[in-house]
Structure formats: structure tokens, C-alpha cells
């Protein structure tokens, strides 16, 4: 199986994140995640680790608004020019617009608040370059399956599924899976299945009104879990996209049996959509030992998920999303991919 990986992710390494209650925490979405996965993949004879190709900005701009991408591109350099009385670390605003406030301010911190929906996507020196490298991994995997490979794995960092048309958050800046899916949609019909523990609100935002891409997300109930404001079962698409988005919110402590039953529902929807390609947003934070998760999905459960997805027999691009139990990440990913290899 082709695995696309770029070292550029290392340029993005935020020093901390802010949790609810103002707690400063070490950044959970850290470079070590990739080291763990990469070293596990290197031990598999089926994994062929490749550098991604550079696809340029066009496929990114086909999904994200140009002003937002421009913000990501220029924000850090502008931040270095801003005079502050405090030591400047990553760019992170403290003011956000509530409903109905639609002005986009000129100031850098104003725009940062406008484009960010939470405090977990700080922008530092190499963030934009790392995000583009991550996109190129997803696009390279998409090209591989469009060219006839039965599957490919995009080892993306930073992750993407919380990034919408014009917002970042949840460790995500550019929506790797959505960009790859949109690129593939010019070749054939695409479905996206998001198995990250958190609702894929960015992917939902991007495809919500599109009639050509089915998007499905299985995740922790947003009534009790991040991202709180999106991912409910009654959000099913709009306009041309009516009925083409489905959320499967699950309770805390969800175990293998409950998870696989929800997965079964998504497989039925996937089969009746009969896509030419499947894109899987693969967050390993569904794993029982994840520091951000509450599910009780075991490694055997992950094996089953991989096996059932592979059994669909569709050309499949698996895109790395979240997953923060670094010690377990490598084996979780090789277990998920086993049946595709
Ligand atoms: C890609 C991805 O998985 N992003 C997730 C971002 C979640 N950030 C919010 C974390 C909420 C912190 N709650 C702490 C619960 C610890 N048990
Ligand atoms: Zn997640």
C-alpha cells in the first residue's frame, strides 16, 4: 500500500494548547504522533512510504475561500510585525464573533478571531507550509487511487476535518480529506466516511449543500463533546445536498458492538450511494485509551472497522485525522490498514 508522508509537518509544533477552564496543556497534536505511526509502518512489508507530489494551490482553493487561505499564508509574517508588550508565541486571538457579527476587521488579531472557531489552532512560523504538505499527502493518495490503486494512506499532519471553507480549529487548518475528495469528484462519485472521535464539522460545512458527495460521520455526541455546536443527527444536508450528510452521534463509553452497529448503518448508506471512491477520515481517538476520547473501542474493534471498510471493495483513500495516545497510534493504524494492504 502506498503511504504518503512529508516531513514538513515538523515545522508546525505549537508549544501549548488551552483546554476548557483555561488550562495550559502540552499540545496533544504533536510531531511525535507521526514518528510513532511511521516507525510502525516501516516494520510492515506492505507499506511503501513515499514523498507527496506538490499539487499547488488550485485544489485547495477549490474547497477553501481565497481570503481564508490568504490569511493562513500571511498571518504569521504579519504577526511578527505586530508590536506587543508580551512575548509573542503563536498567533492566537482572544476575541471571537458571536452570531450576527459579520464584519471582517482589518487588524490581524481581528481577522484571526474571525477565521478561528476555537483556541486549538494557533498559527506559527511553519503552520501554513505544514498544512500544505499535509494536503499534498492527501492529494497524492487521491491520485494513486484515481490511477487504479485499490487503496492509499495519507499520513497527514496537521489533521483537517475540523477546517471548513473559511475557518480553522480543532488542530485543523486545511481540510485534507475534503480537498482530496473534491479533487476525486472530478474523476468519479465520492463518499466520505469520518470515523474520528469528534464530529467532522469542517467536512460537513464544505459539502453540506453539494449533491455529488455523500458525507457520513460517526462520533461522540456533540451534546456532551467537542465540537459542541455541530454533528447532531438532525443535520442532514441542505439544498442539492439534502439527505447527503448524515451524523451518527454516539454516547460516552461506546464499545465495539455499539460502534460496529453504527458503522453498519453507514455501510448501508455507502452501498446504496454506490460511489466510485471512498475517502475515510481516520481519527484514532475513537480508541479506548485516547486522552481526548471516551469511547471503549478496542484494537480488535479497529481491526473490524478496517476489515468492514476494506470489504466494500471500493478504491479507498484513508486520511489521518486525530488520535492522541501516541504509544498506541502506530499499532492502531497498522491494524486499521491491515485488510487494505
Ligand atoms: C482532529 C481532532 O481530533 N481534533 C480534536 C480537537 C479537540 N480539541 C478540544 C479538546 C477538548 C478538551 N476536553 C478535555 C477532555 C479530557 N478528558
Ligand atoms: Zn478527533
Short mmCIF file of C-alpha atoms and ligand atoms in Angstrom, two decimals:
data_model
loop_
_atom_site.label_atom_id
_atom_site.label_comp_id
_atom_site.label_asym_id
_atom_site.label_seq_id
_atom_site.Cartn_x
_atom_site.Cartn_y
_atom_site.Cartn_z
CA UNK A 1 0.00 0.00 0.00
CA UNK A 2 1.26 3.47 -0.87
CA UNK A 3 1.69 5.72 2.15
CA UNK A 4 2.21 9.43 1.58
CA UNK A 5 4.18 11.28 4.22
CA UNK A 6 6.04 14.57 4.33
CA UNK A 7 8.49 15.77 6.96
CA UNK A 8 7.15 19.33 6.60
CA UNK A 9 4.69 18.63 9.44
CA UNK A 10 7.61 19.18 11.83
CA UNK A 11 7.51 22.89 11.05
CA UNK A 12 4.22 23.03 12.95
CA UNK A 13 4.78 22.34 16.62
CA UNK A 14 2.71 24.65 18.86
CA UNK A 15 4.13 24.93 22.37
CA UNK A 16 0.82 24.57 24.20
CA UNK A 17 -2.93 24.47 23.91
CA UNK A 18 -5.69 25.86 26.07
CA UNK A 19 -8.28 23.50 27.42
CA UNK A 20 -11.63 24.38 28.94
CA UNK A 21 -11.18 26.29 32.15
CA UNK A 22 -8.06 27.98 30.79
CA UNK A 23 -5.75 25.05 31.50
CA UNK A 24 -2.45 25.25 29.60
CA UNK A 25 -1.66 21.80 28.26
CA UNK A 26 1.16 20.44 26.11
CA UNK A 27 -0.09 20.39 22.50
CA UNK A 28 -1.63 16.95 22.01
CA UNK A 29 -1.49 17.12 18.23
CA UNK A 30 2.31 16.85 18.22
CA UNK A 31 5.02 15.66 15.78
CA UNK A 32 5.67 12.52 17.84
CA UNK A 33 2.33 11.19 16.57
CA UNK A 34 3.82 10.87 13.08
CA UNK A 35 7.06 9.33 14.35
CA UNK A 36 5.08 6.61 16.09
CA UNK A 37 2.96 5.82 13.05
CA UNK A 38 5.85 6.00 10.63
CA UNK A 39 8.00 3.62 12.63
CA UNK A 40 5.14 1.12 12.89
CA UNK A 41 4.53 1.35 9.13
CA UNK A 42 8.23 0.85 8.38
CA UNK A 43 8.00 -2.54 10.05
CA UNK A 44 5.27 -3.68 7.64
CA UNK A 45 6.38 -5.22 4.37
CA UNK A 46 3.23 -3.93 2.66
CA UNK A 47 3.85 -0.23 3.37
CA UNK A 48 5.59 1.75 0.64
CA UNK A 49 6.39 5.17 2.11
CA UNK A 50 6.51 7.93 -0.49
CA UNK A 51 7.03 11.68 -0.66
CA UNK A 52 3.94 13.53 -1.84
CA UNK A 53 3.78 15.43 -5.10
CA UNK A 54 3.18 19.19 -4.97
CA UNK A 55 -0.30 19.97 -6.33
CA UNK A 56 -0.10 23.73 -5.86
CA UNK A 57 -2.93 25.87 -4.54
CA UNK A 58 -5.68 25.20 -7.10
CA UNK A 59 -7.13 22.11 -5.38
CA UNK A 60 -7.03 23.96 -2.05
CA UNK A 61 -8.85 26.97 -3.47
CA UNK A 62 -11.48 24.68 -4.96
CA UNK A 63 -12.56 23.94 -1.37
CA UNK A 64 -11.45 26.84 0.85
CA UNK A 65 -12.25 30.53 0.39
CA UNK A 66 -9.38 32.53 -1.09
CA UNK A 67 -9.44 35.17 1.67
CA UNK A 68 -9.13 32.46 4.32
CA UNK A 69 -6.19 30.77 2.57
CA UNK A 70 -4.60 34.18 2.21
CA UNK A 71 -4.98 34.71 5.92
CA UNK A 72 -3.26 31.40 6.67
CA UNK A 73 -0.49 32.22 4.22
CA UNK A 74 0.33 35.68 5.55
CA UNK A 75 -0.75 35.58 9.21
CA UNK A 76 2.49 34.56 10.87
CA UNK A 77 4.67 37.01 8.97
CA UNK A 78 2.20 39.78 9.87
CA UNK A 79 2.22 38.59 13.47
CA UNK A 80 5.99 39.09 13.67
CA UNK A 81 5.38 42.76 12.74
CA UNK A 82 2.76 43.42 15.42
CA UNK A 83 4.10 45.31 18.43
CA UNK A 84 3.13 43.70 21.73
CA UNK A 85 4.06 44.25 25.34
CA UNK A 86 4.22 40.49 25.87
CA UNK A 87 6.40 37.77 24.41
CA UNK A 88 4.92 36.68 21.13
CA UNK A 89 4.38 32.97 20.65
CA UNK A 90 1.99 31.50 18.12
CA UNK A 91 -0.81 33.70 16.76
CA UNK A 92 -3.91 33.13 18.86
CA UNK A 93 -6.72 35.66 19.27
CA UNK A 94 -8.89 36.25 22.32
CA UNK A 95 -11.95 37.76 20.61
CA UNK A 96 -14.49 35.88 18.53
CA UNK A 97 -17.65 36.99 16.72
CA UNK A 98 -20.99 35.81 18.10
CA UNK A 99 -23.93 35.14 15.76
CA UNK A 100 -24.79 38.10 13.60
CA UNK A 101 -21.43 39.87 13.80
CA UNK A 102 -20.21 39.57 10.25
CA UNK A 103 -17.63 42.35 9.82
CA UNK A 104 -14.19 41.18 8.94
CA UNK A 105 -11.78 43.53 10.68
CA UNK A 106 -8.54 44.75 9.12
CA UNK A 107 -6.37 44.06 12.14
CA UNK A 108 -4.51 40.77 12.26
CA UNK A 109 -5.91 39.68 15.63
CA UNK A 110 -9.38 40.67 14.45
CA UNK A 111 -9.07 38.51 11.38
CA UNK A 112 -7.63 35.68 13.45
CA UNK A 113 -10.74 35.75 15.64
CA UNK A 114 -12.88 35.87 12.51
CA UNK A 115 -11.29 32.78 10.97
CA UNK A 116 -10.76 30.66 14.09
CA UNK A 117 -13.56 28.92 15.92
CA UNK A 118 -11.59 27.78 18.95
CA UNK A 119 -8.23 28.10 20.71
CA UNK A 120 -6.64 24.92 19.43
CA UNK A 121 -5.35 26.06 16.03
CA UNK A 122 -2.61 28.58 16.76
CA UNK A 123 -0.59 29.76 13.79
CA UNK A 124 3.17 29.67 13.99
CA UNK A 125 6.08 30.09 11.61
CA UNK A 126 5.69 26.85 9.68
CA UNK A 127 1.97 26.20 10.10
CA UNK A 128 0.92 27.12 6.57
CA UNK A 129 3.76 25.15 4.96
CA UNK A 130 2.97 22.14 7.14
CA UNK A 131 -0.73 22.39 6.27
CA UNK A 132 0.12 22.45 2.55
CA UNK A 133 2.42 19.45 2.95
CA UNK A 134 -0.43 17.63 4.64
CA UNK A 135 -2.81 18.50 1.78
CA UNK A 136 -0.26 17.22 -0.74
CA UNK A 137 -0.16 13.86 1.07
CA UNK A 138 -3.94 13.55 0.75
CA UNK A 139 -3.92 14.63 -2.91
CA UNK A 140 -1.09 12.23 -3.75
CA UNK A 141 -3.10 9.41 -2.20
CA UNK A 142 -6.15 10.53 -4.18
CA UNK A 143 -4.13 10.46 -7.38
CA UNK A 144 -2.93 6.95 -6.56
CA UNK A 145 -6.45 5.55 -6.22
CA UNK A 146 -7.68 7.55 -9.23
CA UNK A 147 -4.84 5.87 -11.14
CA UNK A 148 -6.01 2.39 -10.21
CA UNK A 149 -4.53 1.58 -6.79
CA UNK A 150 -7.08 -0.15 -4.58
CA UNK A 151 -6.12 1.94 -1.56
CA UNK A 152 -3.68 4.54 -0.26
CA UNK A 153 -2.90 6.01 3.13
CA UNK A 154 -2.26 9.75 3.56
CA UNK A 155 -0.28 10.22 6.76
CA UNK A 156 -1.48 13.79 7.21
CA UNK A 157 -0.40 16.21 9.91
CA UNK A 158 -1.84 18.65 10.77
CA UNK A 159 -5.23 16.94 10.52
CA UNK A 160 -8.07 18.53 8.56
CA UNK A 161 -11.65 17.51 9.30
CA UNK A 162 -12.47 20.46 11.60
CA UNK A 163 -11.37 23.01 8.97
CA UNK A 164 -14.26 24.45 6.98
CA UNK A 165 -14.45 26.62 3.87
CA UNK A 166 -13.21 29.61 5.82
CA UNK A 167 -12.33 28.55 9.33
CA UNK A 168 -9.70 26.65 11.29
CA UNK A 169 -9.98 24.98 14.68
CA UNK A 170 -9.58 21.63 16.40
CA UNK A 171 -5.90 21.36 15.33
CA UNK A 172 -7.02 21.71 11.68
CA UNK A 173 -6.22 24.40 9.07
CA UNK A 174 -6.85 22.92 5.64
CA UNK A 175 -9.28 20.05 5.18
CA UNK A 176 -7.05 17.36 3.67
CA UNK A 177 -9.79 14.77 3.21
CA UNK A 178 -12.24 17.30 1.73
CA UNK A 179 -9.65 18.65 -0.70
CA UNK A 180 -8.75 15.13 -1.81
CA UNK A 181 -12.43 14.14 -2.07
CA UNK A 182 -13.24 17.22 -4.11
CA UNK A 183 -10.29 16.51 -6.42
CA UNK A 184 -11.51 12.90 -6.81
CA UNK A 185 -15.05 14.06 -7.50
CA UNK A 186 -13.87 15.29 -10.91
CA UNK A 187 -12.99 11.66 -11.69
CA UNK A 188 -15.94 9.81 -10.13
CA UNK A 189 -18.57 9.84 -7.42
CA UNK A 190 -17.11 10.18 -3.91
CA UNK A 191 -18.28 9.35 -0.41
CA UNK A 192 -16.51 10.41 2.77
CA UNK A 193 -16.76 8.44 5.98
CA UNK A 194 -15.36 10.19 9.05
CA UNK A 195 -14.53 7.87 11.95
CA UNK A 196 -12.60 10.41 14.06
CA UNK A 197 -13.97 10.55 17.62
CA UNK A 198 -15.01 14.18 17.07
CA UNK A 199 -17.69 15.33 14.62
CA UNK A 200 -16.18 16.36 11.29
CA UNK A 201 -17.71 19.82 11.30
CA UNK A 202 -15.35 21.20 8.64
CA UNK A 203 -16.15 18.44 6.16
CA UNK A 204 -19.84 18.90 6.97
CA UNK A 205 -19.52 22.65 6.24
CA UNK A 206 -17.74 22.07 2.92
CA UNK A 207 -20.11 19.51 1.40
CA UNK A 208 -23.38 20.37 3.16
CA UNK A 209 -25.11 21.72 0.07
CA UNK A 210 -23.42 19.54 -2.51
CA UNK A 211 -25.45 16.94 -4.32
CA UNK A 212 -22.49 14.96 -5.61
CA UNK A 213 -20.63 13.92 -2.44
CA UNK A 214 -22.07 11.81 0.38
CA UNK A 215 -20.60 12.67 3.79
CA UNK A 216 -21.05 10.46 6.85
CA UNK A 217 -19.60 10.98 10.31
CA UNK A 218 -19.62 8.68 13.35
CA UNK A 219 -18.56 10.49 16.51
CA UNK A 220 -19.18 11.33 20.13
CA UNK A 221 -22.47 13.10 20.74
CA UNK A 222 -21.73 16.84 20.41
CA UNK A 223 -24.26 17.47 23.15
CA UNK A 224 -21.54 16.21 25.51
CA UNK A 225 -18.36 16.56 23.48
CA UNK A 226 -16.32 18.83 21.24
CA UNK A 227 -17.19 20.48 18.82
CA UNK A 228 -20.48 21.01 20.69
CA UNK A 229 -22.21 23.09 18.01
CA UNK A 230 -22.22 20.66 15.12
CA UNK A 231 -22.59 16.96 14.45
CA UNK A 232 -26.19 16.31 15.52
CA UNK A 233 -28.33 13.64 13.91
CA UNK A 234 -30.82 16.15 12.52
CA UNK A 235 -28.17 17.85 10.35
CA UNK A 236 -28.72 16.02 7.07
CA UNK A 237 -27.61 18.41 4.32
CA UNK A 238 -29.38 21.27 2.55
CA UNK A 239 -30.43 22.28 -0.96
CA UNK A 240 -28.92 19.92 -3.54
CA UNK A 241 -27.19 18.19 -0.65
CA UNK A 242 -30.40 17.36 1.21
CA UNK A 243 -30.12 13.87 2.64
CA UNK A 244 -26.45 13.59 1.63
CA UNK A 245 -24.96 14.36 5.02
CA UNK A 246 -25.53 12.06 7.98
CA UNK A 247 -24.25 12.26 11.54
CA UNK A 248 -24.10 9.27 13.89
CA UNK A 249 -23.64 10.67 17.39
CA UNK A 250 -22.75 8.02 19.96
CA UNK A 251 -22.69 8.17 23.76
CA UNK A 252 -19.64 8.18 26.01
CA UNK A 253 -18.34 4.67 26.73
CA UNK A 254 -19.45 3.40 23.30
CA UNK A 255 -17.97 -0.10 22.92
CA UNK A 256 -17.05 -2.23 19.92
CA UNK A 257 -20.54 -3.66 19.47
CA UNK A 258 -22.26 -0.26 19.59
CA UNK A 259 -19.64 1.28 17.33
CA UNK A 260 -19.82 -1.50 14.76
CA UNK A 261 -23.59 -1.28 14.72
CA UNK A 262 -23.38 2.43 13.79
CA UNK A 263 -20.70 1.58 11.25
CA UNK A 264 -23.09 -0.97 9.77
CA UNK A 265 -25.67 1.79 9.22
CA UNK A 266 -23.11 3.91 7.40
CA UNK A 267 -22.09 0.95 5.23
CA UNK A 268 -25.69 0.50 4.11
CA UNK A 269 -25.84 4.18 3.11
CA UNK A 270 -22.47 3.93 1.39
CA UNK A 271 -23.52 0.91 -0.64
CA UNK A 272 -26.76 2.48 -1.81
CA UNK A 273 -24.91 5.67 -2.88
CA UNK A 274 -22.56 3.45 -4.94
CA UNK A 275 -19.58 5.78 -5.05
CA UNK A 276 -16.57 5.24 -7.30
CA UNK A 277 -14.22 6.26 -4.44
CA UNK A 278 -14.28 6.21 -0.67
CA UNK A 279 -12.36 8.69 1.47
CA UNK A 280 -12.01 7.74 5.14
CA UNK A 281 -11.19 10.41 7.69
CA UNK A 282 -9.35 8.14 10.08
CA UNK A 283 -9.06 9.56 13.57
CA UNK A 284 -7.71 7.06 16.06
CA UNK A 285 -9.13 8.99 19.01
CA UNK A 286 -12.02 6.53 18.93
CA UNK A 287 -9.61 4.12 20.67
CA UNK A 288 -10.35 3.27 24.29
CA UNK A 289 -7.01 4.58 25.53
CA UNK A 290 -7.23 8.03 23.95
CA UNK A 291 -6.65 11.04 26.22
CA UNK A 292 -9.35 13.07 24.39
CA UNK A 293 -11.83 10.24 23.91
CA UNK A 294 -14.45 8.48 25.99
CA UNK A 295 -15.19 5.53 23.71
CA UNK A 296 -14.29 1.97 24.66
CA UNK A 297 -13.39 0.85 21.15
CA UNK A 298 -10.61 -1.74 21.37
CA UNK A 299 -7.85 -2.64 18.92
CA UNK A 300 -9.97 -5.61 17.89
CA UNK A 301 -12.75 -3.12 17.16
CA UNK A 302 -10.35 -1.13 15.00
CA UNK A 303 -9.41 -4.32 13.15
CA UNK A 304 -13.12 -4.95 12.46
CA UNK A 305 -13.65 -1.39 11.23
CA UNK A 306 -10.76 -1.77 8.79
CA UNK A 307 -11.98 -5.17 7.65
CA UNK A 308 -15.54 -3.97 7.02
CA UNK A 309 -14.36 -0.90 5.12
CA UNK A 310 -11.97 -2.95 3.02
CA UNK A 311 -14.78 -5.44 2.29
CA UNK A 312 -16.69 -2.69 0.48
CA UNK A 313 -14.18 -3.25 -2.31
CA UNK A 314 -14.03 0.43 -3.23
CA UNK A 315 -10.86 2.31 -4.17
CA UNK A 316 -10.23 3.88 -0.78
CA UNK A 317 -8.12 6.77 0.44
CA UNK A 318 -7.51 6.65 4.17
CA UNK A 319 -6.61 10.07 5.57
CA UNK A 320 -5.06 10.51 9.01
CA UNK A 321 -7.05 12.76 11.35
CA UNK A 322 -6.83 12.75 15.17
CA UNK A 323 -5.60 10.21 17.72
CA UNK A 324 -3.53 11.25 20.73
CA UNK A 325 -2.47 8.11 22.53
CA UNK A 326 0.95 8.23 20.95
CA UNK A 327 2.10 4.90 22.35
CA UNK A 328 -0.87 3.12 20.73
CA UNK A 329 -1.06 5.08 17.48
CA UNK A 330 1.35 3.02 15.41
CA UNK A 331 -0.33 -0.28 16.09
CA UNK A 332 -3.80 1.21 15.80
CA UNK A 333 -3.04 2.47 12.31
CA UNK A 334 -1.34 -0.70 11.08
CA UNK A 335 -4.31 -2.63 12.48
CA UNK A 336 -6.82 -0.39 10.68
CA UNK A 337 -4.93 -0.69 7.39
CA UNK A 338 -4.14 -4.41 7.59
CA UNK A 339 -7.01 -5.60 5.39
CA UNK A 340 -6.39 -2.92 2.77
CA UNK A 341 -2.74 -3.82 2.36
C1 LIG B 1 -8.53 16.40 14.77
C2 LIG B 1 -9.05 16.32 16.19
O1 LIG B 1 -9.18 15.22 16.73
N1 LIG B 1 -9.26 17.46 16.83
C3 LIG B 1 -9.77 17.46 18.15
C4 LIG B 1 -9.67 18.78 18.84
C5 LIG B 1 -10.29 18.71 20.20
N2 LIG B 1 -9.92 19.81 21.00
C6 LIG B 1 -10.79 20.04 22.12
C7 LIG B 1 -10.35 19.30 23.33
C8 LIG B 1 -11.40 19.34 24.41
C9 LIG B 1 -10.74 19.05 25.72
N3 LIG B 1 -11.53 18.20 26.56
C10 LIG B 1 -10.71 17.53 27.53
C11 LIG B 1 -11.25 16.20 27.91
C12 LIG B 1 -10.16 15.39 28.55
N4 LIG B 1 -10.68 14.17 29.06
ZN1 LIG B 2 -10.72 13.93 16.87
#
